[in-house]
Coordinates of C-alpha atoms and ligand atoms in Angstrom, one line a residue:
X110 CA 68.2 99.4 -93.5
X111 CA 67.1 103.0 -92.5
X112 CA 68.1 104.3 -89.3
X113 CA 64.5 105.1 -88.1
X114 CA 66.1 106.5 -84.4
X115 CA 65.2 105.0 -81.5
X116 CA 62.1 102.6 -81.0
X117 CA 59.5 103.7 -79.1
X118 CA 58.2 107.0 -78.2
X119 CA 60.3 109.7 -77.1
X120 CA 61.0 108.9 -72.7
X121 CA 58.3 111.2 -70.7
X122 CA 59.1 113.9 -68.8
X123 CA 57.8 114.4 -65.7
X124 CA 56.0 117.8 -64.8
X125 CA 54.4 119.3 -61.8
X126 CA 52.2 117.1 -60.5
X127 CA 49.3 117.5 -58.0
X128 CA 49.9 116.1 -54.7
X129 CA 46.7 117.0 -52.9
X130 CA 48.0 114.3 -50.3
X131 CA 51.1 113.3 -49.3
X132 CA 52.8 110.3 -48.5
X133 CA 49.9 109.0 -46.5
X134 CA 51.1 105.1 -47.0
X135 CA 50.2 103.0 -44.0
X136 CA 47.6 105.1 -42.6
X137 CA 44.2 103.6 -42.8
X138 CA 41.9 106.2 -44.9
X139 CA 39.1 104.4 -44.1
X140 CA 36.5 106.7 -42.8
X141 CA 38.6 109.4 -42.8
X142 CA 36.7 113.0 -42.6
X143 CA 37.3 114.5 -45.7
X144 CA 38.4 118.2 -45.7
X145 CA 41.1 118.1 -47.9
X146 CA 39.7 118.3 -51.4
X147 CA 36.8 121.0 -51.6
X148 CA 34.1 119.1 -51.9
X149 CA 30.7 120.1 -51.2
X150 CA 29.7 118.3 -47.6
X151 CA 26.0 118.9 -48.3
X152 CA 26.1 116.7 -51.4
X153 CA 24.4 117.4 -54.4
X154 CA 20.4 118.6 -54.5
X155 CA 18.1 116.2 -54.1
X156 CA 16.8 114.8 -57.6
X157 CA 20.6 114.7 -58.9
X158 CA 21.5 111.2 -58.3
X159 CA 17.9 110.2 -59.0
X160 CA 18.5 112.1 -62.7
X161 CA 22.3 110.3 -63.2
X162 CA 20.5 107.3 -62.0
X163 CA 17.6 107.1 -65.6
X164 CA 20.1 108.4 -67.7
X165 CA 22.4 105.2 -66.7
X166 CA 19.4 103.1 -67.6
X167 CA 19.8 104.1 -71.2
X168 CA 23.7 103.2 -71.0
X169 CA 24.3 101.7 -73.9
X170 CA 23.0 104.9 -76.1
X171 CA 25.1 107.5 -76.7
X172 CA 24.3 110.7 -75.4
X173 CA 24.3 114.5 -76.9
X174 CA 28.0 115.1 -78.1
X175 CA 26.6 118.8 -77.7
X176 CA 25.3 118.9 -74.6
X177 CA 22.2 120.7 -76.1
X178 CA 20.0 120.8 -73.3
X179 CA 22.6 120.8 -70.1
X180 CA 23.8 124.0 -72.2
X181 CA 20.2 125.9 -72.6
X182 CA 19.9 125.0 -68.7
X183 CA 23.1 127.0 -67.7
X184 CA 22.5 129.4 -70.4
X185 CA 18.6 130.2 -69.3
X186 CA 19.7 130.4 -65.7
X187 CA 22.6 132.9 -66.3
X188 CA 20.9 134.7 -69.3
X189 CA 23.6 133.5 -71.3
X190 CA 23.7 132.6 -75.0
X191 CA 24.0 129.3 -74.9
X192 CA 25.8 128.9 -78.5
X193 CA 28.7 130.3 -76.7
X194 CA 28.9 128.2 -74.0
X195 CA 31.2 124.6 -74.1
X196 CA 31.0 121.7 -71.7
X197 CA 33.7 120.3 -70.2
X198 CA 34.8 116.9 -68.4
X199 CA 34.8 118.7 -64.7
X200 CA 36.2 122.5 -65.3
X201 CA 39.8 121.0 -65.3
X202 CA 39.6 119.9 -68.9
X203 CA 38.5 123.4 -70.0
X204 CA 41.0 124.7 -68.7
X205 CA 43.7 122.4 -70.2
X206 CA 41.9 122.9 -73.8
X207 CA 43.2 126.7 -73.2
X208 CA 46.1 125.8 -72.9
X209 CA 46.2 123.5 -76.0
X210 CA 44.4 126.2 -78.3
X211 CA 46.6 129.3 -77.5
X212 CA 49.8 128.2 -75.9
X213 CA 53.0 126.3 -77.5
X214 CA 56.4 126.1 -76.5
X215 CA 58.0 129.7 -76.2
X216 CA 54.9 131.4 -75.4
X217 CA 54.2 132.5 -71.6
X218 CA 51.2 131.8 -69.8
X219 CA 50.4 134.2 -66.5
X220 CA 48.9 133.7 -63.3
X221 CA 49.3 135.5 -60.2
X222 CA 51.7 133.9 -57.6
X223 CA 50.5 131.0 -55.5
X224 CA 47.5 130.4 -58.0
X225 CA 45.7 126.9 -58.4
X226 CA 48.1 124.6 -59.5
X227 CA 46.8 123.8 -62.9
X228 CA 47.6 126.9 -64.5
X229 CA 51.6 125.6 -64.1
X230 CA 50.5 122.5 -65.2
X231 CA 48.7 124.0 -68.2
X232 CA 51.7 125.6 -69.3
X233 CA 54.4 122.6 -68.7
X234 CA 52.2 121.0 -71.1
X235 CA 52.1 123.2 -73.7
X236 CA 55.9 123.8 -72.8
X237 CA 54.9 126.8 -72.4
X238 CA 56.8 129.3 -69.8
X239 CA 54.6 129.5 -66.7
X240 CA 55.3 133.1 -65.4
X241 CA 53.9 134.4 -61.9
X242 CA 53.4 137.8 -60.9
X243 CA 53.6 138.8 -57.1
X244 CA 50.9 139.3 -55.1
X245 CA 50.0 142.2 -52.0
X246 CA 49.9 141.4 -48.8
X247 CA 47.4 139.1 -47.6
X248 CA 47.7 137.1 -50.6
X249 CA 45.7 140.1 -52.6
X250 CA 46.1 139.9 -56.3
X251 CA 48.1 143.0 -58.0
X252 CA 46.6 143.9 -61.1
X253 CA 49.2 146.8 -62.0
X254 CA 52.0 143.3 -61.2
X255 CA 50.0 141.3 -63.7
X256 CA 50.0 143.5 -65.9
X257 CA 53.5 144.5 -65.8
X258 CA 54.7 141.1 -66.5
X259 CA 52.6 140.7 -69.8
X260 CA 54.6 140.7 -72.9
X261 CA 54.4 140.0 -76.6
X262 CA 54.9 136.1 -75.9
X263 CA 51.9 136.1 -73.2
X264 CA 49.0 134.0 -74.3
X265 CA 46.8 133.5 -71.5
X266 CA 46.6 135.1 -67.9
X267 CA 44.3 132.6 -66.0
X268 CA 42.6 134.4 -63.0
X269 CA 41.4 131.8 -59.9
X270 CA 38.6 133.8 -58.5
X271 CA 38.0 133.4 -55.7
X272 CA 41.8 131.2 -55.5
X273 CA 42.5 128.2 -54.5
X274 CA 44.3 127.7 -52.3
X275 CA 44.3 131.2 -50.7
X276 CA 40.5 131.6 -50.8
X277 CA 41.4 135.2 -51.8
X278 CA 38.8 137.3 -53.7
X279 CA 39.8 139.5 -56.3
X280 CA 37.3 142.6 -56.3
X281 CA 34.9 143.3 -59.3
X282 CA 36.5 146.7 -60.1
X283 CA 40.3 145.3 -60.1
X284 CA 39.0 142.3 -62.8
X285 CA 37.2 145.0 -64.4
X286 CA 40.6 146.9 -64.6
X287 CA 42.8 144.4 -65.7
X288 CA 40.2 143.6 -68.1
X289 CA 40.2 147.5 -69.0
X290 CA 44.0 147.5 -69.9
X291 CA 45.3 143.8 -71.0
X292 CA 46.2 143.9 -75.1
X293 CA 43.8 142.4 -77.0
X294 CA 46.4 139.2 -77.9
X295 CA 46.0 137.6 -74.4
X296 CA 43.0 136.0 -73.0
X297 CA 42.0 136.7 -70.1
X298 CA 40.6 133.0 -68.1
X299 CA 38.4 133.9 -65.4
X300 CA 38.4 130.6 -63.7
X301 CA 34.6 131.3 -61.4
X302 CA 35.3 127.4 -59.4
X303 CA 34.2 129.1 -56.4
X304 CA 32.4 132.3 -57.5
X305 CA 28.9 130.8 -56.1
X306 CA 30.6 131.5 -52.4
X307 CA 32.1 134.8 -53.4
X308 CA 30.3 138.4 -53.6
X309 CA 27.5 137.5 -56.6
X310 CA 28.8 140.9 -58.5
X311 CA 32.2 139.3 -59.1
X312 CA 30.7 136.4 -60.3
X313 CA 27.7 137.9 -62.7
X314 CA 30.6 140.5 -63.8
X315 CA 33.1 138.0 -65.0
X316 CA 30.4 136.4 -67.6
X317 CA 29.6 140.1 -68.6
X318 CA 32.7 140.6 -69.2
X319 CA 33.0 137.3 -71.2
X320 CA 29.8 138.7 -73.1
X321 CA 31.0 141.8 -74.5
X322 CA 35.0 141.3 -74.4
X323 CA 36.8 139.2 -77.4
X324 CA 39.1 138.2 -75.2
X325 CA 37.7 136.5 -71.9
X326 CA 36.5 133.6 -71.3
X327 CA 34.9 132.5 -67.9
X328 CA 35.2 128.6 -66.9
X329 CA 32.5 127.4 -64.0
X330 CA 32.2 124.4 -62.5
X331 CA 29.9 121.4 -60.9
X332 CA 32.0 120.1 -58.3
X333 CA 32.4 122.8 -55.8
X334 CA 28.7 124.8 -54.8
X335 CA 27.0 122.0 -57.0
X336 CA 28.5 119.2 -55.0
X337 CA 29.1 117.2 -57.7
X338 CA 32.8 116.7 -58.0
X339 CA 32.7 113.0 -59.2
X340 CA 30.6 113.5 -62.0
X341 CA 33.2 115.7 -63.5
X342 CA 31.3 118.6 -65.3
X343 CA 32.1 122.1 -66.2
X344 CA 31.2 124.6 -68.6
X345 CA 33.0 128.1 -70.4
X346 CA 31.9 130.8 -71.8
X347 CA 33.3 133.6 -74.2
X348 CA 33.8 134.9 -77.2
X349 CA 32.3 132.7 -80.3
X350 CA 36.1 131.9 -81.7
X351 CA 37.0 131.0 -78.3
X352 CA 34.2 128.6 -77.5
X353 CA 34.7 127.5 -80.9
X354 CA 38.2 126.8 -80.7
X355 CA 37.6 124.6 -77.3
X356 CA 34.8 122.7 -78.8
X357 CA 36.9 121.6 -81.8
X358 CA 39.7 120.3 -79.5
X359 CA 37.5 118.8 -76.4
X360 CA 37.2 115.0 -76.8
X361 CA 33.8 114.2 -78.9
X362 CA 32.1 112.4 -76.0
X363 CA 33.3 114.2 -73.3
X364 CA 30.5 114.4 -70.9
X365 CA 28.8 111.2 -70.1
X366 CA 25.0 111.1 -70.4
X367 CA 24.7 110.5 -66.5
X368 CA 26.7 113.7 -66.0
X369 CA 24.8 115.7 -68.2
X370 CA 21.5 114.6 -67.1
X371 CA 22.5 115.4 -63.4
X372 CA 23.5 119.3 -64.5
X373 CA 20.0 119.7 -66.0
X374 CA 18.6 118.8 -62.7
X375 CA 21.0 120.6 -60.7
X376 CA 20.8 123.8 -62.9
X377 CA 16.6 123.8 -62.0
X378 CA 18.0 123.3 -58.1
X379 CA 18.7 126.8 -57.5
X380 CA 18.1 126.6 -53.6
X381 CA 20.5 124.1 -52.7
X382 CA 23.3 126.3 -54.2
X383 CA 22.2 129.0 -52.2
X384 CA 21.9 126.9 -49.2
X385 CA 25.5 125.8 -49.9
X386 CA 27.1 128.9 -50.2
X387 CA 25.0 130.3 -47.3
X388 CA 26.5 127.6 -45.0
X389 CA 30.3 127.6 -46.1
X390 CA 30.0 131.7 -45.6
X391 CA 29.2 130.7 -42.2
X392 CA 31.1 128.4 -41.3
X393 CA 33.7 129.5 -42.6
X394 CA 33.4 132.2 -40.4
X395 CA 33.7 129.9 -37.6
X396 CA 36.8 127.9 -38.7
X397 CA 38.5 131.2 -39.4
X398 CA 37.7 132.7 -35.8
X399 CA 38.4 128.7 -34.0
X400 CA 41.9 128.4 -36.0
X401 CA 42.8 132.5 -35.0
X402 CA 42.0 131.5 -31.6
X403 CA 44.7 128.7 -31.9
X404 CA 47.5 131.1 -33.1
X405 CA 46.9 130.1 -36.6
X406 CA 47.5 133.2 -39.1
X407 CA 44.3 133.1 -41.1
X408 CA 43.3 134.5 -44.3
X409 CA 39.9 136.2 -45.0
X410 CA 38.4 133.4 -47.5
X411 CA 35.7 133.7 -50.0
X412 CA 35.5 129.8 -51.3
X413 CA 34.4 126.9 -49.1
X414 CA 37.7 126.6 -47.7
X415 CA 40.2 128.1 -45.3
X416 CA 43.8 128.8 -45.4
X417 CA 46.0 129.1 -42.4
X418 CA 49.4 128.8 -41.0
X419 CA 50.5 126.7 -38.6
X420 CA 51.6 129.4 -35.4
X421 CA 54.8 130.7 -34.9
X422 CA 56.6 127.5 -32.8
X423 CA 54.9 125.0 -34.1
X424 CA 57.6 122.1 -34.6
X425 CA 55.9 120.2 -37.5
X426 CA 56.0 121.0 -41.3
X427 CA 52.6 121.2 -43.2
X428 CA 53.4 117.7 -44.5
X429 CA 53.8 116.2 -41.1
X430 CA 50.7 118.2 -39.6
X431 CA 48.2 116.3 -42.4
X432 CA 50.0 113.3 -41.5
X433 CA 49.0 113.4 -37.8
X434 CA 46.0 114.7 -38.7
X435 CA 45.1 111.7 -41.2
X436 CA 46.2 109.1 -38.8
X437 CA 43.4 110.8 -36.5
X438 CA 40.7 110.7 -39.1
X439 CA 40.8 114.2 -40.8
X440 CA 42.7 114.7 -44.3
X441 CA 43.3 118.2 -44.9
X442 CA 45.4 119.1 -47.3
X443 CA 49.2 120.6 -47.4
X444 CA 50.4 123.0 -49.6
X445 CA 54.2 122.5 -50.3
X446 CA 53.4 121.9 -53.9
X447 CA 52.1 125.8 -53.5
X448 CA 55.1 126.8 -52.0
X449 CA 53.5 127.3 -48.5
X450 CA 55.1 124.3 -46.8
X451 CA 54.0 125.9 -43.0
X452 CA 50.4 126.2 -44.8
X453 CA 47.2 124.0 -44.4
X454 CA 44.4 124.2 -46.4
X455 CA 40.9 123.1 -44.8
X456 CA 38.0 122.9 -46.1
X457 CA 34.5 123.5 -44.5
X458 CA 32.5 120.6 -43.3
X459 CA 30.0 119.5 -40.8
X460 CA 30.0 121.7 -37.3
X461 CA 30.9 118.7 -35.0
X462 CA 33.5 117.2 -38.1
X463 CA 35.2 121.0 -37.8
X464 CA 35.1 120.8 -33.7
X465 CA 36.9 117.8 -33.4
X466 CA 39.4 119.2 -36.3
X467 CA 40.1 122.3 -34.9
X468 CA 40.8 121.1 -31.2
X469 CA 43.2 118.5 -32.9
X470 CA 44.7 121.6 -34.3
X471 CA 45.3 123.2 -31.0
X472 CA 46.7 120.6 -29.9
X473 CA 49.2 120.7 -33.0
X474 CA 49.7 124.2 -32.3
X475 CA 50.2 124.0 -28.9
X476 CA 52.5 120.6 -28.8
X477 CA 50.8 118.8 -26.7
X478 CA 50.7 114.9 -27.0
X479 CA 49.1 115.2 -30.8
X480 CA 51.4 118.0 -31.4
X481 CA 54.5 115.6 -30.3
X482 CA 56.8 116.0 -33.1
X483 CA 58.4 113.1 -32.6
X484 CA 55.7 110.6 -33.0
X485 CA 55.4 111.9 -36.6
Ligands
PLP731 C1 40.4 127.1 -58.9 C2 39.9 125.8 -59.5 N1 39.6 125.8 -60.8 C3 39.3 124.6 -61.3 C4 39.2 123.5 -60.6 C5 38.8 122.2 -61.3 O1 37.7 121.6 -60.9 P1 36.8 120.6 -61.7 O2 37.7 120.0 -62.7 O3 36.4 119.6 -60.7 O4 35.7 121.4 -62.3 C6 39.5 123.5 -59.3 C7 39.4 122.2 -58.5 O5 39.7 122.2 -57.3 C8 39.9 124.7 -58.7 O6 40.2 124.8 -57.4

């Protein structure tokens, strides 16, 4: 008989994984404020569920495999082409088709330092080299770093803006500038998540970029401004062989009728986006001033989301901070897996929910009996 090797497919190796919470076993969730995952605490616009809702009805039909109409929506609202625009199972798989169009083992894939962690996990699975460039202080993004670190292997350089989880903005005339000067054999992936909170010039100049450059594509997404994380929709657009390329590898039925159905409606909702960035920029405002107040270092956000770290003295790790927090009713989320283990990451919610939070926090900070280390 013919050695055929080993039965069984090859033993799987583990990669960075995303561990948005940790090691929260034992602690009821239940109830639980959430301000740990960027979602949108205004919910979607009215109409959305009622649109997911009659498309369910029809369940047993498949829907568009083009997304036809949920693609003139986004296209007519951003004066877009919509021939070059792809749809995507939540942003997330748009950004892993990148990965599985242009990278393969040996080639690098760039990202500035203490980006969102997909872009690693992008390039582990490719095995792909995942290769970060340092940022400025503050968490600013150095374009003249980025660009220093691109070589013949690079493939992609993925660009979170604004970034999760630093909330940092990268100004319209530094994108414009890396954009200026990256070769022409890396694509540049402006990933917009949270451009609807951010200055609207960054966000309209990224798809103008993606409309006249061959080598930038701009992914968007549903869950953030939209609030519509669980329907898991997202959308690119680029260059025609870019889109193309995407298309060919998505999955053929990759957004449900429900979710496409909902994006129409959302798309034609206009006002509650606007209402949704107007009250994270806000709040956001106040979270940032509350946690300074506490002796948390704060950093100047543009997303729906604030990053700050724990003061100077405080006994407890990141990890045991959400872990005190949780067992109080508030997930926020830690961010060892960024490397910012003294780091939490919170994002904006209701007034009263962020009052409650932040004097929790103070109490962290300041070790009183919720800041008791021992009782972790
Ligand atoms: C910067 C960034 N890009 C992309 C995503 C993916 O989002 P989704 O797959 O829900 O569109 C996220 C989610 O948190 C994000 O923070």
């Amino acid at each position: 008989m013919t050695d055929r090797g080993a039965p069984g497919p090859r033993p799987y190796q583990e990669g960075r994984t995303l561990t948005v919470v940790p090691r929260l076993d034992g602690i009821d969730l239940s109830g639980t404020v959430r301000l740990h995952a960027n979602e949108c605490v205004l919910g979607p616009a009215p109409g959305v569920a009622e649109a997911a809702a009659a498309a369910a009805a029809t369940a047993h039909r498949y829907a568009d495999v083009t997304c036809a109409a949920l693609r003139r929506a986004i296209a007519e609202r951003h004066g877009l082409d919509p021939g070059r625009i792809v749809c995507g199972n939540g942003s997330e798989e748009l950004l892993d088709l990148v990965g599985r169009a242009y990278a393969r083992p040996g080639d690098e894939i760039l990202f500035p330092a203490h980006s969102f962690i997909q872009f690693a996990i992008v390039a582990w699975r490719m095995g792909a080299a995942a290769v970060e460039a340092p940022l400025g202080p503050g968490f600013a993004v150095n374009v003249d770093a980025l660009l220093d670190r691109v070589g013949p292997r690079t493939r992609v350089l993925f660009l979170a803006n604004p970034n999760n989880p630093t909330g940092v903005e990268v100004p319209a005339r530094d994108v414009r500038r890396l954009a200026d000067a990256l070769p022409a054999h890396v694509l540049l992936v402006l990933d917009g998540a949270y451009a609807e909170f951010a200055a609207p010039e960054t966000g309209q100049q990224a798809l103008a970029l993606a409309a006249e450059r061959p080598n930038v594509l701009v992914t968007r997404t549903f869950s953030k401004a939209y609030g519509m994380a669980a329907m898991r929709l997202g959308w690119a657009f680029g260059p025609a062989p870019v889109i193309r390329a995407l298309d060919n590898l998505r999955g053929i039925g990759n957004v449900g009728g429900p979710a496409q159905a909902a994006g129409i409606a959302a798309m034609a909702a206009q006002g509650h986006v606007a209402r949704v960035a107007a009250h994270a920029s806000a709040e956001r405002a106040w979270l940032s001033a509350r946690l300074a107040a506490a002796g948390f270092a704060v950093i100047p956000s543009a997303a729906n989301f604030v990053l700050a770290r724990l003061p100077e003295g405080c006994a407890l790790s990141g990890d045991a901070a959400v872990r005190r927090l949780a067992a109080a009713g508030y997930l926020v989320r830690a961010n060892a897996d960024y490397d910012l283990p003294d780091w939490l990451r919170i994002t904006v919610g209701h007034r009263a929910d962020m009052e409650r939070l932040a004097d929790r926090l103070a109490a962290i900070a300041g070790g009183g009996p919720d800041g008791d280390p021992g009782a972790t």
